[in-house]
Coordinates of C-alpha atoms and ligand atoms in Angstrom, one line a residue:
Chain A
M138 CA 90.1 110.9 98.6
N139 CA 93.1 112.2 100.5
W140 CA 94.7 114.2 97.7
G141 CA 97.3 115.6 100.1
A142 CA 98.6 112.1 100.7
V143 CA 98.7 111.4 96.9
K144 CA 100.8 114.6 96.5
A145 CA 103.1 113.6 99.4
I146 CA 103.8 110.1 97.9
Y147 CA 104.2 111.6 94.4
R148 CA 106.6 114.2 95.6
F149 CA 108.6 111.7 97.7
E150 CA 109.0 109.4 94.7
M151 CA 109.9 112.3 92.4
A152 CA 112.5 113.4 94.9
R153 CA 114.0 109.9 94.8
T154 CA 114.2 110.2 91.0
G155 CA 115.8 113.6 91.4
R156 CA 118.6 112.2 93.5
T157 CA 119.5 109.7 90.9
L158 CA 118.8 112.0 88.0
M159 CA 122.1 111.7 86.2
Q160 CA 122.1 107.9 86.1
S161 CA 118.4 107.8 85.3
I162 CA 119.0 110.0 82.3
L163 CA 122.5 109.2 81.2
A164 CA 122.1 105.4 80.9
P165 CA 119.2 105.5 78.5
V166 CA 120.6 108.4 76.5
I167 CA 123.9 106.6 76.1
S168 CA 122.4 103.2 75.2
T169 CA 120.0 104.9 72.7
S170 CA 123.0 106.7 71.1
L171 CA 124.7 103.3 70.8
Y172 CA 121.7 101.8 69.1
F173 CA 121.8 104.6 66.6
V174 CA 125.4 104.1 65.9
V175 CA 125.1 100.3 65.6
F176 CA 121.7 99.8 64.0
G177 CA 121.3 103.2 62.3
A178 CA 124.8 103.7 60.9
A179 CA 126.4 100.3 60.7
I180 CA 123.6 98.0 59.8
G181 CA 121.1 100.7 58.7
S182 CA 123.4 101.7 55.8
R183 CA 122.8 98.2 54.3
I184 CA 119.0 98.4 54.9
P185 CA 117.9 101.3 52.7
E186 CA 114.3 101.7 53.9
M187 CA 111.7 99.9 56.0
E188 CA 108.0 100.5 54.9
G189 CA 109.2 103.5 53.0
V190 CA 110.9 105.1 56.0
D191 CA 114.6 105.6 56.4
Y192 CA 115.8 102.8 58.7
G193 CA 117.4 105.1 61.3
S194 CA 114.2 107.0 61.6
F195 CA 112.1 103.8 61.5
I196 CA 113.6 102.5 64.8
V197 CA 113.1 105.7 66.8
P198 CA 109.6 104.8 68.1
G199 CA 110.7 101.3 69.0
L200 CA 113.7 102.6 70.9
I201 CA 111.5 105.0 72.9
M202 CA 109.1 102.1 73.7
L203 CA 112.0 99.9 74.8
T204 CA 113.0 102.5 77.4
L205 CA 109.5 103.4 78.3
L206 CA 108.5 99.8 79.1
M207 CA 111.6 99.0 81.0
Q208 CA 111.7 102.2 83.0
S209 CA 107.9 102.1 83.9
V210 CA 108.1 98.6 85.2
M211 CA 111.4 99.1 87.1
N212 CA 110.5 102.4 88.7
A213 CA 107.1 101.4 89.8
S214 CA 108.1 98.0 91.1
F215 CA 111.1 99.3 93.0
G216 CA 109.0 102.2 94.3
I217 CA 106.6 100.0 96.2
Y218 CA 108.9 97.1 96.8
F219 CA 111.4 99.3 98.8
P220 CA 109.0 100.3 101.6
K221 CA 108.0 96.7 101.9
F222 CA 111.6 95.7 102.1
T223 CA 112.7 98.3 104.7
G224 CA 109.5 98.1 106.7
T225 CA 108.5 101.8 106.1
I226 CA 105.3 100.5 104.5
Y227 CA 103.8 100.6 108.1
E228 CA 103.4 104.3 107.5
L229 CA 101.4 103.9 104.4
L230 CA 99.2 101.2 106.0
S231 CA 98.5 103.2 109.2
A232 CA 97.8 106.5 107.4
P233 CA 94.2 107.6 106.6
I234 CA 94.6 106.6 103.0
S235 CA 93.3 103.6 101.0
F236 CA 95.1 101.6 98.4
V237 CA 93.8 103.9 95.7
E238 CA 95.9 106.8 96.9
I239 CA 98.9 104.6 97.2
V240 CA 98.5 103.4 93.6
I241 CA 97.9 106.9 92.2
G242 CA 101.0 108.2 94.0
Y243 CA 103.4 105.5 93.1
V244 CA 102.2 104.8 89.6
G245 CA 101.9 108.5 88.8
A246 CA 105.4 109.1 89.8
A247 CA 106.8 106.1 87.9
A248 CA 104.9 107.0 84.8
T249 CA 106.0 110.6 85.0
K250 CA 109.6 109.6 85.1
S251 CA 109.4 107.2 82.2
I252 CA 107.5 109.7 80.1
I253 CA 110.3 112.3 80.7
L254 CA 112.9 109.7 79.7
G255 CA 110.9 108.9 76.6
L256 CA 110.9 112.5 75.6
I257 CA 114.6 112.8 76.3
I258 CA 115.3 109.9 74.0
L259 CA 113.1 111.5 71.3
A260 CA 115.1 114.6 71.6
T261 CA 118.4 112.6 71.4
S262 CA 117.1 111.0 68.2
Y263 CA 116.8 114.3 66.5
L264 CA 120.6 114.6 66.8
F265 CA 121.1 111.4 64.8
V266 CA 118.3 111.0 62.3
P267 CA 115.4 113.0 60.8
V268 CA 112.2 112.4 62.8
R269 CA 108.8 113.3 61.7
I270 CA 105.7 113.1 64.0
A271 CA 102.6 112.9 61.9
H272 CA 100.1 112.8 64.8
P273 CA 101.6 114.5 67.9
V274 CA 98.5 114.1 70.0
W275 CA 98.2 110.4 69.3
M276 CA 102.0 110.1 69.9
I277 CA 101.6 111.6 73.4
A278 CA 98.4 109.6 74.0
F279 CA 100.2 106.3 73.3
L280 CA 103.2 107.4 75.3
V281 CA 101.1 108.3 78.4
L282 CA 98.9 105.2 78.1
T283 CA 101.8 102.9 77.8
A284 CA 103.7 104.5 80.6
V285 CA 100.7 104.3 82.9
T286 CA 99.9 100.7 82.0
F287 CA 103.4 99.4 82.5
S288 CA 103.8 101.4 85.7
L289 CA 100.7 99.6 86.9
L290 CA 102.3 96.3 85.9
G291 CA 105.4 97.3 87.7
F292 CA 103.5 98.1 90.8
I293 CA 101.9 94.7 90.7
I294 CA 105.3 93.1 90.4
G295 CA 106.6 95.2 93.3
I296 CA 103.7 93.9 95.5
W297 CA 104.2 90.3 94.4
A298 CA 108.0 90.3 94.7
D299 CA 109.4 89.0 97.9
G300 CA 113.1 89.4 96.9
F301 CA 115.2 91.5 94.6
E302 CA 115.6 88.6 92.1
K303 CA 111.9 88.6 91.4
L304 CA 112.0 92.3 90.9
Q305 CA 114.5 91.8 88.1
V306 CA 113.1 88.7 86.5
V307 CA 110.1 90.2 84.8
P308 CA 111.8 93.2 83.1
L309 CA 114.8 91.2 82.0
L310 CA 113.3 87.9 81.1
I311 CA 109.9 89.0 79.8
I312 CA 109.7 92.7 78.8
T313 CA 113.1 93.0 77.0
P314 CA 112.7 89.9 74.8
L315 CA 109.1 90.7 74.0
T316 CA 110.1 94.2 73.0
F317 CA 113.0 93.0 70.8
L318 CA 110.6 90.5 69.2
G319 CA 107.8 93.0 69.1
G320 CA 109.1 94.9 66.1
A321 CA 111.2 97.5 67.8
F322 CA 113.8 97.3 65.1
Y323 CA 111.8 95.9 62.1
S324 CA 108.5 95.7 60.5
V325 CA 106.6 92.5 61.3
N326 CA 105.9 92.2 57.6
V327 CA 109.5 91.2 56.9
L328 CA 109.1 88.0 58.9
P329 CA 108.0 84.7 57.3
P330 CA 104.2 84.2 57.6
F331 CA 104.5 81.6 60.4
W332 CA 106.5 84.0 62.6
Q333 CA 104.1 86.8 61.7
V334 CA 101.3 84.8 63.3
V335 CA 103.3 84.0 66.4
T336 CA 104.2 87.7 66.8
F337 CA 100.6 88.7 67.0
F338 CA 100.4 87.0 70.4
N339 CA 103.0 89.4 71.7
P340 CA 101.1 92.3 73.3
I341 CA 104.0 94.7 72.8
V342 CA 103.7 94.4 69.0
Y343 CA 100.5 96.4 69.3
L344 CA 102.0 99.1 71.4
I345 CA 105.0 99.6 69.1
S346 CA 102.9 99.5 66.0
G347 CA 100.5 102.1 67.2
F348 CA 103.2 104.3 68.5
R349 CA 105.1 104.1 65.2
W350 CA 101.9 104.9 63.3
S351 CA 101.7 108.2 65.2
F352 CA 105.1 109.1 63.8
Y353 CA 105.2 107.7 60.2
E354 CA 101.7 106.5 59.6
V355 CA 103.0 103.0 58.9
A356 CA 101.7 100.2 61.1
D357 CA 101.9 96.4 61.4
V358 CA 98.3 96.3 62.7
N359 CA 95.4 98.6 62.4
V360 CA 95.7 101.6 64.8
A361 CA 92.3 101.0 66.3
I362 CA 93.4 97.5 67.2
S363 CA 96.6 98.8 68.7
L364 CA 94.7 101.3 70.8
G365 CA 92.1 98.6 71.8
M366 CA 94.9 96.2 72.9
T367 CA 96.6 98.9 74.9
L368 CA 93.4 99.8 76.7
A369 CA 92.7 96.1 77.3
F370 CA 96.1 95.7 78.9
L371 CA 95.4 98.7 81.1
A372 CA 92.1 97.2 82.1
A373 CA 93.8 93.9 83.0
C374 CA 96.3 95.6 85.2
L375 CA 93.6 97.7 86.9
A376 CA 91.6 94.5 87.5
I377 CA 94.6 92.9 89.2
I378 CA 95.2 96.0 91.3
W379 CA 91.5 96.0 92.4
W380 CA 91.9 92.3 93.4
I381 CA 95.0 93.2 95.5
F382 CA 93.1 96.0 97.1
R383 CA 90.2 93.8 98.0
T384 CA 92.3 91.0 99.5
G385 CA 95.2 93.0 100.9
Y386 CA 97.4 90.5 99.1
R387 CA 101.0 90.6 100.4
L388 CA 100.5 94.0 102.0
K389 CA 98.8 93.1 105.3
N390 CA 98.9 90.1 107.5
Chain B
M16 CA 83.9 109.5 130.4
Q17 CA 83.6 107.4 127.2
D18 CA 86.7 105.4 126.3
I19 CA 88.7 106.8 123.4
I20 CA 89.6 103.3 122.2
T21 CA 87.3 100.3 122.6
I22 CA 88.6 96.9 121.6
S23 CA 85.9 94.1 121.6
G24 CA 86.2 90.4 121.0
L25 CA 89.4 90.9 119.1
S26 CA 91.2 87.8 117.9
K27 CA 94.1 87.3 115.4
T28 CA 95.2 84.1 113.9
Y29 CA 98.2 84.5 111.6
A30 CA 98.5 82.7 108.2
T31 CA 100.8 80.2 110.0
G32 CA 97.8 79.2 112.1
F33 CA 99.4 80.9 115.2
N34 CA 96.8 82.4 117.5
A35 CA 98.5 85.6 118.6
L36 CA 95.4 87.4 120.1
K37 CA 92.6 85.6 121.9
N38 CA 89.3 87.4 122.4
I39 CA 90.8 90.7 123.6
N40 CA 88.4 93.2 125.3
L41 CA 90.0 96.4 126.4
G42 CA 89.1 100.1 126.8
I43 CA 91.6 102.9 126.8
R44 CA 90.5 106.0 128.6
R45 CA 90.8 109.4 127.1
G46 CA 93.9 111.3 128.2
E47 CA 95.6 108.5 130.1
I48 CA 99.0 106.9 129.8
F49 CA 98.3 103.2 129.4
A50 CA 101.2 100.8 129.8
L51 CA 100.9 97.4 128.1
L52 CA 103.3 94.9 129.7
G53 CA 104.0 91.4 128.6
P54 CA 106.9 89.1 127.8
N55 CA 108.3 88.8 124.3
G56 CA 105.8 87.2 121.9
A57 CA 102.8 88.0 124.1
G58 CA 101.0 89.8 121.3
K59 CA 101.7 93.5 122.1
T60 CA 102.9 94.5 118.7
T61 CA 100.1 92.5 117.1
L62 CA 97.5 94.3 119.2
I63 CA 98.9 97.7 118.3
G64 CA 99.1 96.6 114.6
V65 CA 95.4 95.7 114.5
V66 CA 94.4 99.0 116.1
C67 CA 96.5 101.0 113.7
G68 CA 95.3 99.2 110.6
I69 CA 98.5 97.4 109.7
I70 CA 97.2 94.0 110.6
N71 CA 93.8 92.6 109.7
P72 CA 92.0 91.1 112.6
S73 CA 90.5 87.6 112.3
S74 CA 87.5 88.7 114.3
G75 CA 86.3 91.5 116.6
T76 CA 86.1 95.2 116.3
V77 CA 88.1 98.3 117.3
T78 CA 86.6 101.8 117.6
V79 CA 88.6 104.9 117.9
D80 CA 86.8 107.9 119.3
G81 CA 83.6 106.3 118.0
H82 CA 84.9 105.5 114.5
D83 CA 85.2 101.8 113.5
N84 CA 88.7 101.3 112.4
V85 CA 87.7 99.3 109.4
T86 CA 84.5 100.8 108.0
D87 CA 85.5 104.3 109.0
F88 CA 89.2 103.9 108.8
R89 CA 90.1 107.4 107.7
A90 CA 88.5 109.1 110.6
A91 CA 89.9 106.5 113.0
R92 CA 93.5 106.6 111.7
E93 CA 93.6 110.4 111.5
L94 CA 93.6 110.4 115.3
I95 CA 96.5 108.0 115.7
G96 CA 100.3 108.4 115.7
L97 CA 102.4 105.2 115.7
V98 CA 106.0 104.8 116.8
P99 CA 106.8 101.2 115.6
Q100 CA 109.0 98.8 117.5
E101 CA 111.5 98.3 114.7
L102 CA 113.8 101.1 113.6
T103 CA 112.3 101.3 110.1
T104 CA 113.3 104.5 108.4
D105 CA 114.1 105.7 105.0
A106 CA 117.8 106.1 104.3
F107 CA 118.5 108.8 101.8
E108 CA 115.9 111.4 102.8
S109 CA 116.6 114.2 105.2
V110 CA 115.1 114.3 108.6
W111 CA 113.0 117.3 107.6
A112 CA 111.8 115.7 104.4
T113 CA 110.7 112.4 106.1
V114 CA 108.8 114.2 108.9
S115 CA 107.1 116.5 106.3
F116 CA 106.2 113.4 104.3
S117 CA 104.5 111.8 107.3
R118 CA 102.4 114.9 107.8
G119 CA 101.5 114.9 104.1
L120 CA 100.3 111.3 104.3
F121 CA 97.7 112.4 106.8
G122 CA 96.5 115.0 104.3
K123 CA 97.4 117.9 106.6
S124 CA 98.5 121.2 105.1
K125 CA 102.1 122.2 105.7
N126 CA 103.0 123.7 109.1
P127 CA 106.8 124.3 109.3
A128 CA 106.5 126.1 112.6
Y129 CA 104.9 123.0 114.2
I130 CA 107.5 120.6 112.7
E131 CA 110.2 122.9 113.9
K132 CA 108.7 122.7 117.4
I133 CA 108.7 118.9 117.3
L134 CA 112.2 118.6 116.0
K135 CA 113.4 121.0 118.7
S136 CA 111.7 119.1 121.5
L137 CA 113.4 115.9 120.3
S138 CA 116.8 117.6 119.9
L139 CA 116.7 116.9 116.2
W140 CA 116.7 120.5 115.0
D141 CA 120.5 120.5 114.3
K142 CA 120.1 117.3 112.3
R143 CA 117.2 118.5 110.2
N144 CA 119.1 118.5 106.9
D145 CA 121.1 115.3 107.6
K146 CA 120.3 112.1 105.8
I147 CA 118.6 109.6 108.1
M148 CA 121.2 106.9 107.3
T149 CA 123.9 109.0 108.9
L150 CA 122.1 109.1 112.2
S151 CA 122.7 106.8 115.2
G152 CA 120.1 104.4 116.4
G153 CA 118.9 106.7 119.2
M154 CA 118.6 109.6 116.7
K155 CA 116.6 107.4 114.3
R156 CA 114.2 106.5 117.2
R157 CA 113.7 110.3 117.7
V158 CA 112.9 110.6 114.0
L159 CA 110.3 107.9 114.3
I160 CA 108.7 109.8 117.2
A161 CA 108.8 113.1 115.3
K162 CA 107.1 111.3 112.3
A163 CA 104.4 109.9 114.6
L164 CA 103.7 113.4 116.0
S165 CA 103.9 115.2 112.7
H166 CA 100.1 115.2 112.1
E167 CA 99.2 116.2 115.7
P168 CA 97.6 112.9 116.7
K169 CA 95.2 112.6 119.6
I170 CA 96.4 109.2 120.4
L171 CA 100.0 108.0 120.4
F172 CA 101.2 104.4 120.3
L173 CA 104.8 103.8 121.5
D174 CA 105.9 100.2 120.9
E175 CA 108.9 99.6 123.1
P176 CA 110.2 103.1 122.5
T177 CA 113.1 102.8 125.0
A178 CA 114.5 99.3 123.9
G179 CA 118.2 99.8 123.4
V180 CA 118.0 103.6 123.9
D181 CA 120.5 105.7 125.8
V182 CA 119.6 107.5 129.1
E183 CA 119.6 110.9 127.5
L184 CA 117.0 110.0 124.9
R185 CA 114.9 108.3 127.5
K186 CA 114.8 111.4 129.6
D187 CA 113.9 113.6 126.5
M188 CA 111.3 111.1 125.5
W189 CA 109.5 110.9 128.8
Q190 CA 109.5 114.7 128.9
V191 CA 107.8 114.7 125.5
V192 CA 105.3 112.1 126.7
R193 CA 104.5 114.1 129.8
D194 CA 104.0 117.2 127.8
L195 CA 101.7 115.4 125.4
R196 CA 99.7 114.0 128.2
A197 CA 99.4 117.5 129.7
A198 CA 98.1 118.6 126.3
G199 CA 95.4 115.9 126.4
V200 CA 96.9 113.2 124.2
T201 CA 96.2 109.6 125.1
I202 CA 99.3 107.5 125.2
I203 CA 99.6 103.7 124.9
L204 CA 103.1 102.3 125.4
T205 CA 104.7 98.9 125.7
T206 CA 107.9 98.6 127.5
H207 CA 110.4 96.1 128.9
Y208 CA 111.5 98.5 131.5
I209 CA 108.9 98.1 134.2
E210 CA 110.2 101.0 136.2
E211 CA 109.1 103.2 133.3
A212 CA 105.6 101.9 133.5
E213 CA 105.8 102.4 137.2
D214 CA 106.9 106.0 136.7
M215 CA 104.8 107.0 133.8
A216 CA 101.6 105.0 133.6
D217 CA 98.1 105.8 134.9
R218 CA 96.9 102.3 134.2
I219 CA 98.6 99.0 133.5
G220 CA 97.5 96.1 131.4
V221 CA 99.3 92.8 131.4
I222 CA 99.2 90.6 128.3
S223 CA 100.5 87.0 128.1
N224 CA 100.0 84.4 125.4
G225 CA 97.6 86.6 123.5
E226 CA 95.3 87.2 126.5
I227 CA 94.9 90.3 128.6
I228 CA 95.2 88.8 132.1
L229 CA 94.9 92.0 134.1
V230 CA 94.0 95.7 133.7
E231 CA 94.4 97.9 136.8
E232 CA 95.1 101.4 138.0
K233 CA 98.8 101.4 138.6
K234 CA 98.4 102.5 142.3
A235 CA 95.7 99.9 143.0
L236 CA 97.8 97.3 141.4
M237 CA 100.8 98.0 143.4
Q238 CA 98.8 98.0 146.6
K239 CA 96.8 95.0 145.7
L240 CA 99.4 92.7 144.5
G241 CA 102.4 94.2 146.3
K242 CA 104.2 91.9 148.6
K243 CA 106.0 93.6 151.4
Q244 CA 109.1 92.5 153.2
L245 CA 110.0 93.2 156.7
T246 CA 113.7 93.0 157.5
L247 CA 114.9 92.7 161.0
Q248 CA 118.6 93.3 161.8
L249 CA 119.5 91.1 164.7
Q250 CA 121.7 92.0 167.6
E251 CA 123.2 88.5 167.8
K252 CA 123.8 86.3 164.8
L253 CA 121.8 83.1 164.5
T254 CA 123.0 79.9 162.9
A255 CA 119.5 78.6 162.2
L256 CA 115.9 79.7 162.7
P257 CA 114.8 78.6 166.1
A258 CA 111.9 76.1 166.0
G259 CA 108.5 77.2 167.1
I260 CA 108.6 80.8 165.9
F261 CA 105.4 82.2 164.4
G262 CA 105.1 82.3 160.6
S263 CA 108.4 80.4 159.9
A264 CA 107.2 79.6 156.4
Q265 CA 107.4 83.2 155.5
L266 CA 110.7 83.8 157.3
S267 CA 114.2 83.5 156.0
L268 CA 117.6 84.0 157.6
S269 CA 120.3 85.8 155.7
E270 CA 123.5 83.8 155.0
A271 CA 125.5 85.8 157.5
G272 CA 122.8 85.0 160.1
D273 CA 122.4 88.7 161.1
E274 CA 119.1 89.4 159.2
L275 CA 115.6 87.9 159.3
T276 CA 113.3 88.7 156.4
Y277 CA 109.5 88.3 156.7
T278 CA 107.5 88.3 153.5
Y279 CA 103.8 89.2 153.8
D280 CA 100.9 90.1 151.7
T281 CA 99.5 93.6 152.2
Q282 CA 96.1 92.6 151.1
A283 CA 95.8 89.8 153.7
E284 CA 93.5 90.6 156.6
R285 CA 96.2 90.1 159.1
T286 CA 99.9 90.5 158.3
G287 CA 101.0 88.6 161.3
I288 CA 103.6 91.2 162.2
T289 CA 102.5 91.6 165.8
R290 CA 102.4 87.9 166.4
L291 CA 105.8 87.5 164.8
L292 CA 107.4 90.2 166.9
A293 CA 105.8 88.7 170.1
S294 CA 107.0 85.3 169.2
L295 CA 110.6 86.5 168.6
T296 CA 110.7 88.3 171.9
E297 CA 109.4 85.2 173.6
A298 CA 112.3 83.2 172.0
G299 CA 114.7 85.8 173.3
I300 CA 115.7 87.1 169.9
R301 CA 116.4 90.8 169.9
F302 CA 116.9 93.1 167.0
K303 CA 118.5 96.5 166.6
D304 CA 116.7 97.8 163.5
L305 CA 113.9 97.0 161.1
S306 CA 112.8 98.2 157.7
T307 CA 110.0 97.4 155.2
K308 CA 110.1 97.3 151.4
Q309 CA 107.3 97.1 148.9
S310 CA 107.9 94.8 145.9
S311 CA 108.3 96.5 142.5
L312 CA 106.0 96.2 139.6
E313 CA 108.6 93.9 138.0
E314 CA 108.3 91.4 140.8
I315 CA 104.5 91.6 140.5
F316 CA 104.6 91.2 136.8
V317 CA 107.0 88.2 136.8
G318 CA 104.8 86.6 139.4
L319 CA 101.6 87.2 137.4
V320 CA 103.0 85.8 134.1
H321 CA 104.5 82.9 135.9
Q322 CA 101.1 82.1 137.5
D323 CA 99.5 82.4 134.1
K324 CA 101.8 79.9 132.5
N325 CA 101.0 77.5 135.2
G326 CA 97.3 78.1 134.6
A327 CA 96.8 79.1 138.3
V328 CA 95.3 82.5 137.6
K329 CA 93.1 83.3 134.6
Ligands
ADP262 N1 103.6 87.7 110.6 C1 103.5 86.7 111.5 N2 103.2 85.5 111.2 C2 103.1 84.5 112.1 N3 103.3 84.7 113.4 C3 103.6 85.9 113.8 C4 103.7 87.0 112.9 N4 104.0 88.1 113.6 C5 104.1 87.8 114.9 N5 103.8 86.4 115.1 C6 103.8 85.7 116.3 O1 102.8 86.2 117.1 C7 103.2 86.3 118.5 C8 103.1 87.7 119.0 O2 104.0 88.5 118.4 P1 104.1 90.1 118.8 O3 102.8 90.7 118.7 O4 105.2 90.7 118.0 O5 104.6 90.0 120.3 P2 105.2 91.1 121.3 O6 105.1 92.4 120.6 O7 104.4 91.1 122.5 O8 106.6 90.6 121.5 C9 104.7 85.8 118.5 O9 104.7 84.5 119.0 C10 105.1 85.9 117.1 O10 106.0 84.9 116.8
MG263 MG1 106.6 93.7 120.1

């Protein structure tokens, strides 16, 4: 392993984040605040409690997940797509590094950034609603696992994409809807039985449920299942990465 | 001495089915400057790409200082620096940051003094904190060279480094190349400017249609394939070549009628000059001066590729 190279890529990517720090942080903080105003104050005042938790507090884990998933996918996909687009990828391909170092560097940086953003949103939430974290260690574990998994997914998208549209399609048309339908703002139990069944095919339900459990100990599905699904998702992404590594898919002629 | 790069039976067929390299066998000697010449689309960039690990070969092997560039790619690539043909740079990073990044990719520990030395030798020191996107094309080319040198490579590939580059930079660059060669670095370059190959190279390879059609010491090549021209300035103008003069097929008369040019092959056993001069004297043609000129590499090269296209020489 060429850890020096991993460090170089990681630093390079974090520096890129640093240059756009204000917009990286401001946008999610503002949109999260708006959610609190709209859902928490305006609508939430008519919904007294969800699963015994004050509605404003109830949506905090879902909001964090929303940003975490979007940011992980977008950061990682853009991070690896850009060198492909500009041609600077030649440098990665001719350096004494394998695909493993490239993945660790880019995915590590993307995950780091989205974890930082997740924590900033958590801090912002404290300004609006009471938040209680029952299992801090599990909370961090779900946060990190999800960030890494979706950064891997983003990396795969970045490799697959051959244009900026494809880069946008997956986050906008798949991740955002699945997150909204995945119980970010409600408990799955409030849905009619048929839609409850449909919902369980949405992988993001498991992430949000497990994450919310680490806050308020309320969950749509058993925590063990949530954790298992998250790990399964991680394994699937790693498998695809391995296949890209073996075949050189869309990296080398 | 053992070659530093050995390319054996290398072929590359692109996904489009295009056969860009056909069974290339080539050795690069340690410490030499090797110029790879060939028309556009001959396969120069593809060949460099395969050696550097950017392009997967379809068949054949490459070893770099004894390390196979696939099975032992880390050891092989550590030795190589690459200046790509296209001006592919980051935009928002500073010169210093991008050059340091390149060094980091090779897993080398920081060495600010060394990077300072490179930047100074390429006249980039004043620009070290500038964003790359604010630099001119020539300056970006210098940045690419600095990046390629950042990890102290033993072998440097320069893919058309002077295409579209100003005179100033060319001079700087060839100075850097000479210094590198003096320090024992092996240099492989492709260029469109044949006079550069003529100036710089120790050996020359010619590639055409994915095949290496010739590899030769530059000096030997110039001697072997060089055509020479003998120009005679006449005392009295001629309207036409008189009949019956020796070697008239190789003779031509200038439009003004005051110069006769005789083209001959230096590698032929007899150049025919003596007989030509005797025959001219016999015909009563007198001349006031004469000069000879050796053909340039460019003329040799154009001749070679032309022959190759016609299938005359393989
Ligand atoms: N990615 C590719 N897919 C298909 N054909 C390619 C690709 N890259 C280069 N070629 C073709 O291979 C040939 C050699 O290209 P190249 O190595 O760039 O030539 P040179 O550097 O000598 O100009 C050209 O005909 C080019 O069109
Ligand atoms: Mg080329």
